[in-house]
Coordinates of C-alpha atoms in Angstrom, one line a residue:
Chain A
X851 CA -16.9 -7.1 -18.0
X852 CA -13.8 -5.3 -16.6
X853 CA -10.7 -7.3 -16.1
X854 CA -10.0 -8.2 -12.8
X855 CA -7.2 -6.5 -10.6
X856 CA -5.5 -9.6 -10.4
X857 CA -4.8 -9.4 -14.2
X858 CA -3.7 -5.8 -14.2
X859 CA -1.0 -6.8 -11.4
X860 CA -0.2 -9.7 -13.6
X861 CA -0.1 -7.9 -16.5
X862 CA 2.4 -5.0 -14.9
X863 CA 4.1 -7.5 -13.9
X864 CA 4.8 -9.2 -17.1
X865 CA 5.8 -5.4 -18.5
X866 CA 8.3 -4.8 -15.6
X867 CA 10.2 -7.9 -16.0
X868 CA 10.1 -7.6 -19.9
X869 CA 12.0 -4.2 -19.5
X870 CA 14.2 -4.7 -16.7
X871 CA 16.8 -1.8 -17.4
X872 CA 14.0 0.4 -18.0
X873 CA 12.4 -0.4 -15.0
X874 CA 15.3 0.4 -12.7
X875 CA 15.9 3.2 -14.3
X876 CA 12.6 4.3 -13.6
X877 CA 12.8 3.6 -10.1
X878 CA 16.2 5.0 -9.3
X879 CA 14.8 8.3 -7.9
X880 CA 11.8 6.5 -5.8
X881 CA 14.7 3.7 -4.3
X882 CA 17.2 6.7 -3.1
X883 CA 14.5 9.0 -2.1
X884 CA 12.8 6.1 0.3
X885 CA 16.0 5.3 1.4
X886 CA 16.8 8.7 2.6
X887 CA 13.4 9.0 4.4
X888 CA 14.3 5.8 6.1
X889 CA 17.5 7.0 7.2
X890 CA 16.2 10.3 8.1
X891 CA 13.7 8.7 10.5
X892 CA 15.7 6.4 12.0
X893 CA 18.3 9.4 13.0
X894 CA 15.3 11.1 14.3
X895 CA 14.0 8.6 16.3
X896 CA 17.6 7.7 17.4
X897 CA 18.3 11.1 18.9
X898 CA 15.1 11.2 20.5
X899 CA 15.8 7.9 22.1
X900 CA 19.0 8.6 23.2
X901 CA 17.9 12.2 24.6
X902 CA 15.6 10.4 26.7
X903 CA 17.9 7.9 27.7
X904 CA 20.3 10.6 28.6
X905 CA 17.9 12.8 30.8
X906 CA 16.7 9.7 32.8
X907 CA 20.5 9.2 33.2
X908 CA 21.0 12.5 34.7
X909 CA 18.1 12.4 36.7
X910 CA 15.1 12.2 35.0
X911 CA 11.9 14.8 33.9
X912 CA 10.8 16.1 37.1
X913 CA 14.6 17.6 37.7
X914 CA 15.0 21.0 38.3
X915 CA 18.3 22.8 38.4
X916 CA 19.3 26.1 39.7
X917 CA 22.7 27.6 38.8
X918 CA 23.9 31.3 38.5
X919 CA 22.8 33.4 35.6
X920 CA 26.0 33.7 33.6
X921 CA 24.5 36.7 31.6
X922 CA 24.1 38.9 34.8
X923 CA 25.4 42.0 35.2
X924 CA 27.4 42.1 38.3
X925 CA 27.7 46.0 38.3
X926 CA 24.4 45.8 39.3
X927 CA 25.1 44.4 42.8
X928 CA 24.4 40.8 44.1
X929 CA 26.2 37.4 44.7
X930 CA 25.1 34.2 43.2
X931 CA 25.3 32.4 46.3
X932 CA 23.1 31.0 48.6
X933 CA 24.3 30.2 52.4
X934 CA 22.8 27.4 54.7
X935 CA 20.3 30.1 56.1
X936 CA 18.9 30.7 52.8
X937 CA 19.0 27.0 51.7
X938 CA 16.5 26.5 54.8
X939 CA 14.5 29.4 53.5
X940 CA 14.0 28.3 50.0
X941 CA 13.1 24.5 51.1
X942 CA 10.5 26.0 53.5
X943 CA 8.9 27.4 50.5
X944 CA 8.3 24.5 48.2
X945 CA 7.5 22.1 50.5
X946 CA 5.9 20.1 48.1
X947 CA 9.1 19.2 46.4
X948 CA 10.0 15.7 46.6
X949 CA 13.5 16.2 47.6
X950 CA 16.2 19.5 47.4
X951 CA 19.8 19.1 47.3
X952 CA 22.2 21.8 47.2
X953 CA 25.4 21.0 46.3
X954 CA 29.1 23.1 46.7
X955 CA 32.0 21.5 44.5
X956 CA 35.6 21.4 44.8
X957 CA 36.9 20.6 41.8
X958 CA 41.0 20.5 42.9
X959 CA 41.0 18.3 45.5
X960 CA 43.2 15.6 46.3
X961 CA 42.7 12.4 48.4
X962 CA 45.1 10.6 50.1
X963 CA 45.3 7.3 51.9
X964 CA 48.6 6.2 52.9
X965 CA 50.8 6.8 50.3
X966 CA 47.8 6.8 47.5
X967 CA 46.8 9.9 46.3
X968 CA 43.8 10.6 43.8
X969 CA 42.9 13.4 42.2
X970 CA 38.8 13.4 42.6
X971 CA 35.7 16.0 42.7
X972 CA 34.7 16.3 46.1
X973 CA 31.0 17.5 46.4
X974 CA 29.2 18.6 49.4
X975 CA 25.5 17.7 49.3
X976 CA 22.8 16.8 51.7
X977 CA 20.7 13.4 51.9
X978 CA 18.3 14.4 49.5
X979 CA 21.4 13.9 46.4
X980 CA 20.2 10.5 46.4
X981 CA 16.4 11.2 45.5
X982 CA 17.6 14.2 43.1
X983 CA 19.9 12.0 41.3
X984 CA 18.2 8.9 41.6
X985 CA 21.9 7.5 42.7
X986 CA 23.1 6.4 46.1
X987 CA 25.5 4.1 48.2
X988 CA 25.3 0.4 47.3
X989 CA 28.3 -0.5 50.0
X990 CA 27.9 0.7 53.0
X991 CA 25.2 4.0 53.5
X992 CA 25.0 7.8 52.0
X993 CA 25.5 10.8 54.1
X994 CA 22.9 11.9 56.7
X995 CA 21.1 14.2 58.1
X996 CA 22.8 14.2 61.6
X997 CA 26.3 14.6 59.1
X998 CA 24.8 17.9 58.3
X999 CA 23.8 18.6 61.4
X1000 CA 27.4 17.7 63.3
X1001 CA 29.4 18.4 60.8
X1002 CA 30.7 15.0 60.5
X1003 CA 34.1 14.0 58.9
X1004 CA 32.5 11.4 56.8
X1005 CA 32.8 10.7 53.0
X1006 CA 31.5 8.5 50.3
X1007 CA 33.7 7.9 48.0
X1008 CA 33.0 7.6 44.0
X1009 CA 33.3 3.8 43.0
X1010 CA 36.4 4.3 40.5
X1011 CA 38.1 6.2 43.4
X1012 CA 37.4 3.4 45.9
X1013 CA 38.7 1.0 43.4
X1014 CA 41.6 3.1 42.6
X1015 CA 42.7 3.8 46.0
X1016 CA 42.1 0.6 47.5
X1017 CA 42.6 -2.1 45.0
X1018 CA 39.5 -4.2 45.6
X1019 CA 40.5 -4.1 49.8
X1020 CA 37.3 -2.6 51.8
X1021 CA 37.1 0.7 52.5
X1022 CA 34.5 1.3 54.3
X1023 CA 35.6 2.3 58.1
X1024 CA 39.2 3.6 56.2
X1025 CA 40.3 7.1 56.9
X1026 CA 41.5 9.4 53.9
X1027 CA 43.0 12.3 54.1
X1028 CA 41.2 15.5 52.7
X1029 CA 43.1 19.0 52.7
X1030 CA 44.3 17.7 56.0
X1031 CA 40.9 16.5 57.4
X1032 CA 40.8 12.8 58.6
X1033 CA 37.5 12.0 56.7
X1034 CA 35.9 8.4 57.7
X1035 CA 34.9 6.1 54.6
X1036 CA 31.1 5.2 55.3
X1037 CA 30.0 4.2 52.1
X1038 CA 31.1 3.5 48.0
X1039 CA 28.4 4.9 45.3
X1040 CA 27.0 2.5 43.1
X1041 CA 28.9 2.6 39.5
X1042 CA 27.5 4.3 37.2
X1043 CA 27.6 3.3 33.3
X1044 CA 26.0 4.3 29.8
X1045 CA 27.1 3.3 26.2
X1046 CA 28.8 6.1 24.7
X1047 CA 27.0 6.9 21.7
X1048 CA 28.7 5.8 18.5
X1049 CA 31.2 3.7 20.7
X1050 CA 33.7 6.6 20.4
X1051 CA 37.0 5.3 21.5
X1052 CA 38.8 8.1 22.9
X1053 CA 36.5 8.5 26.2
X1054 CA 36.3 4.8 26.9
X1055 CA 33.1 3.5 26.2
X1056 CA 31.2 5.2 29.5
X1057 CA 29.7 8.2 28.9
X1058 CA 29.0 8.4 32.9
X1059 CA 32.3 7.6 33.9
X1060 CA 33.3 11.2 35.3
X1061 CA 30.6 10.7 38.0
X1062 CA 32.4 7.5 39.0
X1063 CA 35.5 9.6 40.4
X1064 CA 33.6 11.6 42.4
X1065 CA 33.0 11.6 46.1
X1066 CA 30.3 13.1 48.5
X1067 CA 30.7 14.8 52.2
X1068 CA 28.4 16.9 54.2
X1069 CA 28.0 20.4 52.6
X1070 CA 28.0 21.6 56.2
X1071 CA 31.8 19.9 56.4
X1072 CA 32.9 21.7 53.5
X1073 CA 31.8 24.8 54.0
X1074 CA 32.9 24.6 57.7
X1075 CA 36.3 22.4 57.7
X1076 CA 37.4 22.0 54.4
X1077 CA 36.9 25.1 52.1
X1078 CA 35.2 28.3 53.9
X1079 CA 35.4 30.3 50.8
X1080 CA 33.4 27.8 48.6
X1081 CA 30.0 28.6 48.0
X1082 CA 26.6 27.0 47.5
X1083 CA 25.9 28.4 44.1
X1084 CA 23.9 25.2 42.3
X1085 CA 20.3 23.3 43.6
X1086 CA 18.9 20.5 42.3
X1087 CA 15.3 20.0 43.4
X1088 CA 13.2 17.1 42.6
X1089 CA 9.3 17.9 41.6
X1090 CA 6.8 14.8 42.4
X1091 CA 6.3 14.6 38.2
X1092 CA 7.2 15.2 35.5
X1093 CA 4.0 17.3 35.0
X1094 CA 4.4 19.1 38.4
X1095 CA 8.1 20.0 37.2
X1096 CA 7.1 23.4 35.2
X1097 CA 5.0 25.0 37.6
X1098 CA 7.9 24.1 40.4
X1099 CA 10.4 26.0 38.1
X1100 CA 8.0 28.8 38.2
X1101 CA 7.4 28.8 42.2
X1102 CA 11.4 28.2 42.8
X1103 CA 12.3 30.8 40.1
X1104 CA 9.7 33.5 42.0
X1105 CA 11.1 32.6 45.6
X1106 CA 14.7 33.1 44.6
X1107 CA 14.1 36.1 42.9
X1108 CA 12.2 37.4 46.0
X1109 CA 15.1 36.0 48.1
X1110 CA 17.5 37.9 46.1
X1111 CA 15.8 41.6 46.1
X1112 CA 14.4 41.1 42.6
X1113 CA 18.2 40.7 40.9
X1114 CA 17.9 38.1 38.3
X1115 CA 21.3 35.9 39.8
X1116 CA 20.1 32.1 39.1
X1117 CA 18.5 30.2 36.1
X1118 CA 16.3 28.0 36.9
X1119 CA 15.9 25.2 34.6
X1120 CA 13.4 22.0 34.4
X1121 CA 14.4 19.2 32.5
X1122 CA 10.9 18.8 31.1
X1123 CA 11.0 21.8 29.3
X1124 CA 14.5 21.3 28.1
X1125 CA 13.9 17.9 26.9
X1126 CA 10.3 19.6 25.0
X1127 CA 12.5 22.4 23.3
X1128 CA 15.0 19.6 22.6
X1129 CA 12.5 17.5 20.9
X1130 CA 10.9 20.3 19.3
X1131 CA 14.3 21.0 17.6
X1132 CA 14.1 17.6 16.6
X1133 CA 11.0 17.6 14.9
X1134 CA 12.2 20.8 12.9
X1135 CA 15.2 18.9 11.9
X1136 CA 13.2 15.7 11.1
X1137 CA 10.3 17.9 8.8
X1138 CA 14.0 19.7 7.1
X1139 CA 15.2 16.2 6.0
X1140 CA 11.5 14.7 4.8
X1141 CA 10.9 17.9 3.1
X1142 CA 14.1 17.1 1.5
X1143 CA 13.3 13.2 0.8
X1144 CA 9.6 14.2 -0.3
X1145 CA 11.7 16.6 -2.8
X1146 CA 13.5 13.7 -4.5
X1147 CA 10.7 11.9 -4.5
X1148 CA 9.1 14.7 -6.2
X1149 CA 11.5 14.6 -8.9
X1150 CA 11.6 11.2 -9.3
X1151 CA 7.9 10.6 -9.8
X1152 CA 8.0 13.4 -12.4
X1153 CA 11.1 10.9 -14.2
X1154 CA 8.4 8.2 -13.7
X1155 CA 6.0 10.2 -15.6
X1156 CA 8.2 11.0 -18.6
X1157 CA 9.3 7.4 -18.9
X1158 CA 5.4 6.4 -18.8
X1159 CA 4.9 8.9 -21.1
X1160 CA 7.4 7.8 -23.3
X1161 CA 6.4 3.9 -22.9
X1162 CA 2.7 4.7 -23.9
X1163 CA 3.9 6.4 -26.6
X1164 CA 5.9 3.7 -28.0
X1165 CA 3.3 1.0 -27.3
X1166 CA 0.5 2.9 -28.8
X1167 CA 0.2 0.0 -31.7
X1168 CA -0.1 -2.4 -28.9
X1169 CA -2.5 -0.3 -27.3
X1170 CA -4.6 0.1 -30.6
X1171 CA -4.8 -3.9 -30.7
X1172 CA -6.0 -4.0 -27.3
X1173 CA -8.6 -1.8 -27.9
X1174 CA -9.4 -3.4 -31.1
X1175 CA -10.2 -6.8 -29.6
X1176 CA -12.0 -5.4 -27.0
X1177 CA -10.0 -3.8 -24.0
X1178 CA -11.8 -0.6 -22.3
X1179 CA -10.5 2.5 -22.1
X1180 CA -10.8 1.7 -18.0
X1181 CA -8.9 -1.6 -18.6
X1182 CA -5.9 0.1 -20.4
X1183 CA -6.3 2.9 -17.5
X1184 CA -5.8 0.4 -14.7
X1185 CA -3.0 -1.5 -17.0
X1186 CA -0.6 1.2 -16.7
X1187 CA -1.4 2.9 -13.2
X1188 CA -1.2 -0.6 -11.8
X1189 CA 1.9 -1.1 -13.5
X1190 CA 3.1 2.2 -12.4
X1191 CA 2.2 1.7 -9.2
X1192 CA 3.9 -2.0 -9.2
X1193 CA 7.3 -0.8 -10.3
X1194 CA 7.3 2.4 -7.4
X1195 CA 6.4 0.1 -5.0
X1196 CA 8.5 -2.3 -5.8
X1197 CA 11.0 0.6 -5.8
X1198 CA 10.0 1.7 -2.5
X1199 CA 10.7 -1.9 -1.2
X1200 CA 14.3 -1.7 -2.5
X1201 CA 14.6 1.6 -1.0
X1202 CA 13.8 0.0 2.2
X1203 CA 16.1 -2.8 2.0
X1204 CA 19.1 -0.7 1.0
X1205 CA 17.8 2.1 4.2
X1206 CA 18.2 -1.0 6.4
X1207 CA 21.4 -1.6 5.0
X1208 CA 23.4 1.6 5.5
X1209 CA 21.1 2.8 8.5
X1210 CA 23.4 0.8 10.8
X1211 CA 26.5 2.5 9.2
X1212 CA 25.5 5.7 8.8
X1213 CA 25.1 5.8 12.5
X1214 CA 28.4 4.3 12.8
X1215 CA 29.9 7.0 10.6
X1216 CA 27.9 9.8 12.5
X1217 CA 28.4 8.7 15.7
X1218 CA 24.7 8.8 16.2
X1219 CA 22.0 6.2 17.9
X1220 CA 19.8 5.1 15.2
X1221 CA 16.3 3.4 15.7
X1222 CA 14.3 1.9 13.2
X1223 CA 10.9 0.6 13.2
X1224 CA 8.1 -1.0 11.9
X1225 CA 6.2 2.0 11.1
X1226 CA 8.9 3.4 8.8
X1227 CA 8.4 0.6 6.7
X1228 CA 4.7 1.1 6.4
X1229 CA 5.1 4.7 5.6
X1230 CA 7.6 4.1 3.2
X1231 CA 5.7 1.3 1.3
X1232 CA 2.9 3.6 1.7
X1233 CA 4.6 6.8 0.3
X1234 CA 6.3 5.0 -2.4
X1235 CA 2.8 3.4 -4.0
X1236 CA 1.4 7.3 -3.8
X1237 CA 3.9 8.6 -5.9
X1238 CA 3.0 5.7 -8.4
X1239 CA -0.5 7.0 -8.2
X1240 CA -0.3 10.3 -8.3
X1241 CA 2.6 10.3 -11.2
X1242 CA 0.7 7.4 -13.2
X1243 CA -2.7 8.6 -13.4
X1244 CA -2.0 11.5 -16.1
X1245 CA 0.2 8.6 -18.3
X1246 CA -2.6 5.9 -17.8
X1247 CA -5.0 8.6 -18.9
X1248 CA -3.6 9.7 -21.9
X1249 CA -3.1 5.6 -22.8
X1250 CA -7.1 5.0 -22.3
X1251 CA -7.9 8.1 -24.4
X1252 CA -6.4 6.9 -27.2
X1253 CA -8.5 6.1 -30.3
X1254 CA -8.1 2.8 -31.5
X1255 CA -8.0 4.1 -35.3
X1256 CA -5.0 6.2 -35.1
X1257 CA -3.6 3.8 -32.5
X1258 CA -3.4 1.3 -35.1
X1259 CA -1.7 3.4 -37.6
X1260 CA 1.1 3.5 -34.8
X1261 CA 4.3 2.4 -36.7
Chain B
X1058 CA -31.4 -12.3 -41.7
X1059 CA -29.3 -9.3 -41.9
X1060 CA -26.3 -9.2 -39.7
X1061 CA -24.9 -5.7 -40.9
X1062 CA -27.4 -2.8 -42.1
X1063 CA -26.4 1.0 -42.3
X1064 CA -29.0 4.3 -43.1
X1065 CA -27.3 6.8 -44.8
X1066 CA -23.5 6.7 -43.0
X1067 CA -21.8 9.8 -43.6
X1068 CA -18.2 10.7 -41.8
X1069 CA -16.4 13.8 -42.1
X1070 CA -13.2 14.6 -40.9
X1071 CA -12.1 18.0 -39.7
X1072 CA -8.7 18.9 -41.0
X1073 CA -8.1 22.2 -39.3
X1074 CA -10.2 24.4 -41.3
X1075 CA -10.8 22.1 -44.2
X1076 CA -13.9 19.3 -43.7
X1077 CA -13.1 16.6 -45.4
X1078 CA -16.3 13.8 -46.2
X1079 CA -14.9 10.1 -46.4
X1080 CA -18.2 8.8 -46.3
X1081 CA -21.1 10.5 -47.8
X1082 CA -24.4 8.4 -47.3
X1083 CA -23.6 4.7 -47.5
X1084 CA -26.2 2.3 -47.4
X1085 CA -25.5 -1.0 -47.0
X1086 CA -26.7 -4.7 -45.6
X1087 CA -24.9 -7.7 -45.2
X1088 CA -26.8 -11.2 -44.4
X1089 CA -25.8 -13.7 -42.0
X1090 CA -23.3 -16.1 -43.4
X1091 CA -22.2 -14.2 -46.5
X1092 CA -18.6 -13.9 -47.5
X1093 CA -18.5 -10.0 -49.2
X1094 CA -15.3 -8.3 -50.3
X1095 CA -14.7 -4.8 -50.1
X1096 CA -12.7 -2.8 -53.0
X1097 CA -11.6 0.3 -53.8
X1098 CA -8.9 2.6 -54.6
X1099 CA -7.1 4.4 -52.0
X1100 CA -9.0 7.4 -50.7
X1101 CA -12.3 5.6 -51.5
X1102 CA -13.4 5.5 -48.1
X1103 CA -12.9 2.0 -47.6
X1104 CA -11.0 1.9 -44.7
X1105 CA -13.3 4.7 -43.1
X1106 CA -16.1 2.2 -43.7
X1107 CA -14.4 -0.6 -42.4
X1108 CA -13.3 1.1 -39.3
X1109 CA -17.7 2.0 -38.2
X1110 CA -18.3 -1.5 -39.7
X1111 CA -15.6 -3.1 -36.8
X1112 CA -16.6 -0.2 -34.2
X1113 CA -13.4 1.2 -34.1
X1114 CA -15.0 4.5 -35.0
X1115 CA -18.6 6.2 -35.0
X1116 CA -20.3 7.9 -38.3
X1117 CA -20.8 11.5 -38.3
X1118 CA -24.6 11.0 -39.3
X1119 CA -26.6 8.0 -40.0
X1120 CA -26.9 4.6 -38.4
X1121 CA -25.4 1.7 -38.4
X1122 CA -27.0 -1.9 -37.0
X1123 CA -25.0 -4.7 -36.3
X1124 CA -26.9 -8.0 -35.4
X1125 CA -29.7 -5.6 -35.1
X1126 CA -28.6 -3.4 -32.4
X1127 CA -27.8 0.3 -32.9
X1128 CA -24.1 0.6 -32.6
X1129 CA -23.5 4.3 -34.4
X1130 CA -24.3 6.2 -31.1
X1131 CA -22.8 4.0 -28.7
X1132 CA -20.2 5.4 -26.2
X1133 CA -16.8 4.3 -26.3
X1134 CA -16.7 1.8 -23.7
X1135 CA -20.2 0.0 -24.5
X1136 CA -18.6 0.0 -28.5
X1137 CA -15.3 -1.9 -26.8
X1138 CA -17.7 -4.8 -25.2
X1139 CA -19.2 -4.6 -28.8
X1140 CA -15.9 -5.0 -30.4
X1141 CA -14.7 -7.7 -28.0
X1142 CA -18.2 -10.2 -28.4
X1143 CA -19.1 -9.0 -32.1
X1144 CA -16.4 -8.6 -34.3
X1145 CA -13.2 -10.5 -34.9
X1146 CA -10.3 -8.7 -36.4
X1147 CA -7.9 -9.9 -38.9
X1148 CA -5.2 -7.2 -40.0
X1149 CA -2.5 -7.1 -42.9
X1150 CA 0.2 -6.7 -40.3
X1151 CA -1.1 -9.0 -37.8
X1152 CA -0.8 -7.3 -34.9
X1153 CA -0.3 -9.3 -32.6
X1154 CA 1.4 -8.9 -29.3
X1155 CA 5.6 -9.6 -29.8
X1156 CA 6.0 -10.5 -26.3
X1157 CA 3.6 -12.9 -25.5
X1158 CA 3.4 -16.2 -26.5
X1159 CA 0.7 -17.1 -29.2
X1160 CA -1.5 -19.1 -26.7
X1161 CA -1.7 -15.6 -24.6
X1162 CA -2.3 -13.4 -27.9
X1163 CA -5.3 -15.9 -28.5
X1164 CA -6.3 -15.5 -24.6
X1165 CA -6.2 -11.5 -24.8
X1166 CA -10.2 -11.2 -26.3
X1167 CA -11.4 -13.8 -23.4
X1168 CA -9.4 -12.0 -20.8
X1169 CA -10.7 -8.6 -21.7
X1170 CA -14.5 -10.7 -22.0
X1171 CA -14.0 -11.7 -18.5
X1172 CA -13.2 -15.3 -18.8
X1173 CA -11.5 -16.8 -16.0
X1174 CA -7.7 -17.8 -16.5
X1175 CA -7.9 -21.4 -16.7
X1176 CA -11.1 -21.9 -19.3
X1177 CA -9.7 -19.2 -21.6
X1178 CA -6.6 -21.4 -21.7
X1179 CA -8.6 -24.6 -22.4
X1180 CA -10.4 -22.2 -25.2
X1181 CA -7.4 -20.9 -27.0
X1182 CA -5.7 -24.1 -27.2
X1183 CA -8.7 -25.9 -28.7
X1184 CA -8.7 -22.6 -31.4
X1185 CA -5.0 -23.1 -32.3
X1186 CA -5.1 -26.9 -32.4
X1187 CA -7.9 -26.3 -34.7
X1188 CA -5.7 -23.7 -36.9
X1189 CA -3.2 -26.3 -37.2
X1190 CA -1.0 -24.6 -34.3
X1191 CA -1.6 -27.0 -31.3
X1192 CA 2.0 -27.7 -31.3
X1193 CA 3.9 -24.0 -31.0
X1194 CA 1.6 -22.9 -27.9
X1195 CA 4.4 -21.5 -26.2
X1196 CA 6.0 -20.1 -29.2
X1197 CA 6.6 -16.0 -29.5
X1198 CA 5.2 -14.6 -33.5
X1199 CA 8.6 -13.7 -34.0
X1200 CA 9.4 -17.7 -34.2
X1201 CA 6.5 -18.1 -36.3
X1202 CA 6.6 -17.7 -40.4
X1203 CA 3.8 -15.1 -42.0
X1204 CA 1.4 -17.5 -42.6
X1205 CA 1.8 -18.9 -39.0
X1206 CA 1.2 -15.5 -37.8
X1207 CA -1.9 -15.0 -39.7
X1208 CA -3.3 -18.0 -38.6
X1209 CA -2.7 -17.3 -35.0
X1210 CA -4.5 -13.7 -36.2
X1211 CA -7.4 -15.7 -37.1
X1212 CA -7.5 -17.8 -33.8
X1213 CA -7.5 -14.7 -31.5
X1214 CA -10.3 -13.4 -34.4
X1215 CA -12.5 -16.3 -33.9
X1216 CA -11.9 -17.1 -30.2
X1217 CA -14.9 -15.4 -28.8
X1218 CA -17.2 -16.6 -31.6
X1219 CA -18.2 -13.3 -33.3
X1220 CA -20.6 -12.1 -35.2
X1221 CA -18.5 -11.2 -38.1
X1222 CA -14.8 -11.5 -39.3
X1223 CA -13.5 -8.5 -40.7
X1224 CA -10.2 -8.8 -42.5
X1225 CA -8.2 -6.0 -44.0
X1226 CA -6.3 -7.1 -46.8
X1227 CA -5.2 -10.1 -44.8
X1228 CA -2.8 -11.6 -47.5
X1229 CA -0.9 -8.4 -48.5
X1230 CA 2.0 -9.3 -46.3
X1231 CA 2.2 -13.0 -47.3
X1232 CA 3.9 -14.7 -50.4
X1233 CA 0.8 -16.5 -52.6
X1234 CA 1.5 -20.0 -51.2
X1235 CA 0.8 -18.9 -47.7
X1236 CA -1.9 -16.4 -49.0
X1237 CA -3.3 -18.9 -50.9
X1238 CA -3.5 -20.9 -47.4
X1239 CA -5.0 -17.8 -45.6
X1240 CA -7.8 -17.7 -48.1
X1241 CA -8.6 -21.5 -48.1
X1242 CA -9.0 -20.6 -44.1
X1243 CA -11.3 -17.8 -44.6
X1244 CA -13.4 -20.0 -46.9
X1245 CA -13.6 -22.8 -44.6
X1246 CA -14.8 -20.3 -42.3
X1247 CA -17.3 -19.0 -44.4
X1248 CA -18.4 -22.5 -44.8
X1249 CA -18.7 -23.4 -41.4
X1250 CA -21.5 -20.3 -41.2
X1251 CA -19.2 -17.5 -40.2
X1252 CA -19.8 -13.7 -41.5
X1253 CA -16.4 -13.0 -43.6
X1254 CA -15.5 -9.5 -44.6
X1255 CA -12.8 -8.8 -46.3
X1256 CA -11.2 -5.8 -47.6
X1257 CA -9.0 -6.0 -50.3
X1258 CA -7.8 -4.3 -53.5
X1259 CA -6.4 -7.5 -55.4
X1260 CA -9.5 -8.9 -58.0
X1261 CA -8.5 -12.5 -58.0
X1262 CA -9.2 -12.7 -53.9
X1263 CA -12.0 -10.8 -54.2
X1264 CA -13.5 -13.1 -57.0
X1265 CA -13.8 -15.9 -54.1
X1266 CA -16.6 -14.0 -52.2
X1267 CA -20.0 -14.1 -52.9
X1268 CA -20.4 -10.5 -53.3
X1269 CA -18.1 -7.6 -54.1
X1270 CA -19.1 -4.2 -52.8
X1271 CA -17.2 -1.4 -54.9
X1272 CA -16.6 2.1 -53.4
X1273 CA -15.6 5.1 -55.0
X1274 CA -15.2 8.6 -53.5
X1275 CA -17.4 7.6 -50.2
X1276 CA -20.2 6.1 -52.0
X1277 CA -20.9 2.7 -52.8
X1278 CA -21.0 1.9 -56.7
X1279 CA -21.6 -1.4 -57.1
X1280 CA -23.0 -4.1 -54.7
X1281 CA -24.8 -2.6 -51.9
X1282 CA -27.1 -5.3 -51.7
X1283 CA -27.6 -9.0 -51.4

């Protein structure tokens, strides 16, 4: 003939409402702890999400990059660049690669069209650029194999370049002057856009706008006519899938090492592996913050335990009366355990509300992308109920074990 | 029929190294429907005896049969059930729960007895009407006079229809007018067949009982059998 759980819940709720101030003080630790957990989880999952988005925008997870090893000691000899013959050799060694694009940049180039001048980064590319970067011309065409073979004087403009030099007129077929060479505009690249994280104003709101200021010419034209000094120092390679990227990266590393007589002149990096190590970092970061939040919950739990012990001391006579009229130890135990769990769960719910309230503000202040989810709500509720259970057990056992005779004597 | 029968009840308390014998061999029998007063000076053991009779405490030795059930060896949780079903307590200081209204106070024994919320509300209201407080159901104990509070306590004691009513100085905190009313209530309860056991130090009150049991130094010196 134990009393039902619903009775315990009603009792607990009535007690909480009766002692409102005490209840609020009791759960402040839980409220803040849960709030912290919410914010941290939102930041961590937001960071993962924006890293992912960034990676996707930069060419996805099957991308492999080759670039000079800045730590290389050139006293050992060797040059961190490739000629066209070496490029063809590397390509022939990795037929499984989906795409292969070396790029040589001339960072200081000015394009001229009539009286118009535009400072643009001109990049020497091969046709596979469109596959590697998942980016192509949406007006006209991109660089073709025949342009490479014939050192053609053709150029594909970035969308900002086309807009600023031609004011909305059709640039296709026009000629622009590049370092004294007349280059025919054969295409305009698709405009790239990505919302700047946190909406920072100083760089505008497009994190990828620098790409729209680039222009593209055949790599052979660049090397033979525009800038013979320019070197091919980086390669972009695309694996058939993110899973294949790691294996392909090792193979490319091996091929280049053989080509350069065992000298480690180049770094080879896979986006997938980068991403994995970034994720591992963010997991560590998240784990540290979760640990801090857990410690704050533990402190909150200890506070709750003390307040419950004090409350039970204060209510000893009431417990005595309840025992005298037939409450069993189990009924008293449940009454106080349920009350503690109820109070921490309500505190947790409050923490969730506050957490959601400030997540947006925190994201804005830290200029981070934050992502809240329903799993976080369940986790927070579960954790706060768990804290109530863990720290409510001892006071509840104390209450349940009171001797009715002694309890009734208490003033 | 005997509602209470004890054989050689002994109760020892361990106060550190010293062992104190509060009851030393109580043989007592009380018939169903009797009105009994227990008298004795303070320190005589009458409180200890009352606690054992009320199943709040267990004897160190000896047997106690309540309503023909041997309760002296029962575990704590079973004793709680016995208290709930067989015993109605009335205390000197009322012992109502101050934050509950009087209806809820009277409902408590029924709640611990497992009765549904709807049923126990009806039953508690019925009993409170019986003790003349039907128009005060939503009042808190603090909004009532001492006499009214003790009537609520009596309502709570009888709401479960217990085998014995156990009253510990029930008029001790009341003026003579209110005390008289409460004693009259106990008289009426006795007349309608209830077994009433009242602990008191007041000879005039004890005289209203069928029998006076006197305790001295942990022993019954008078009135051990009907």
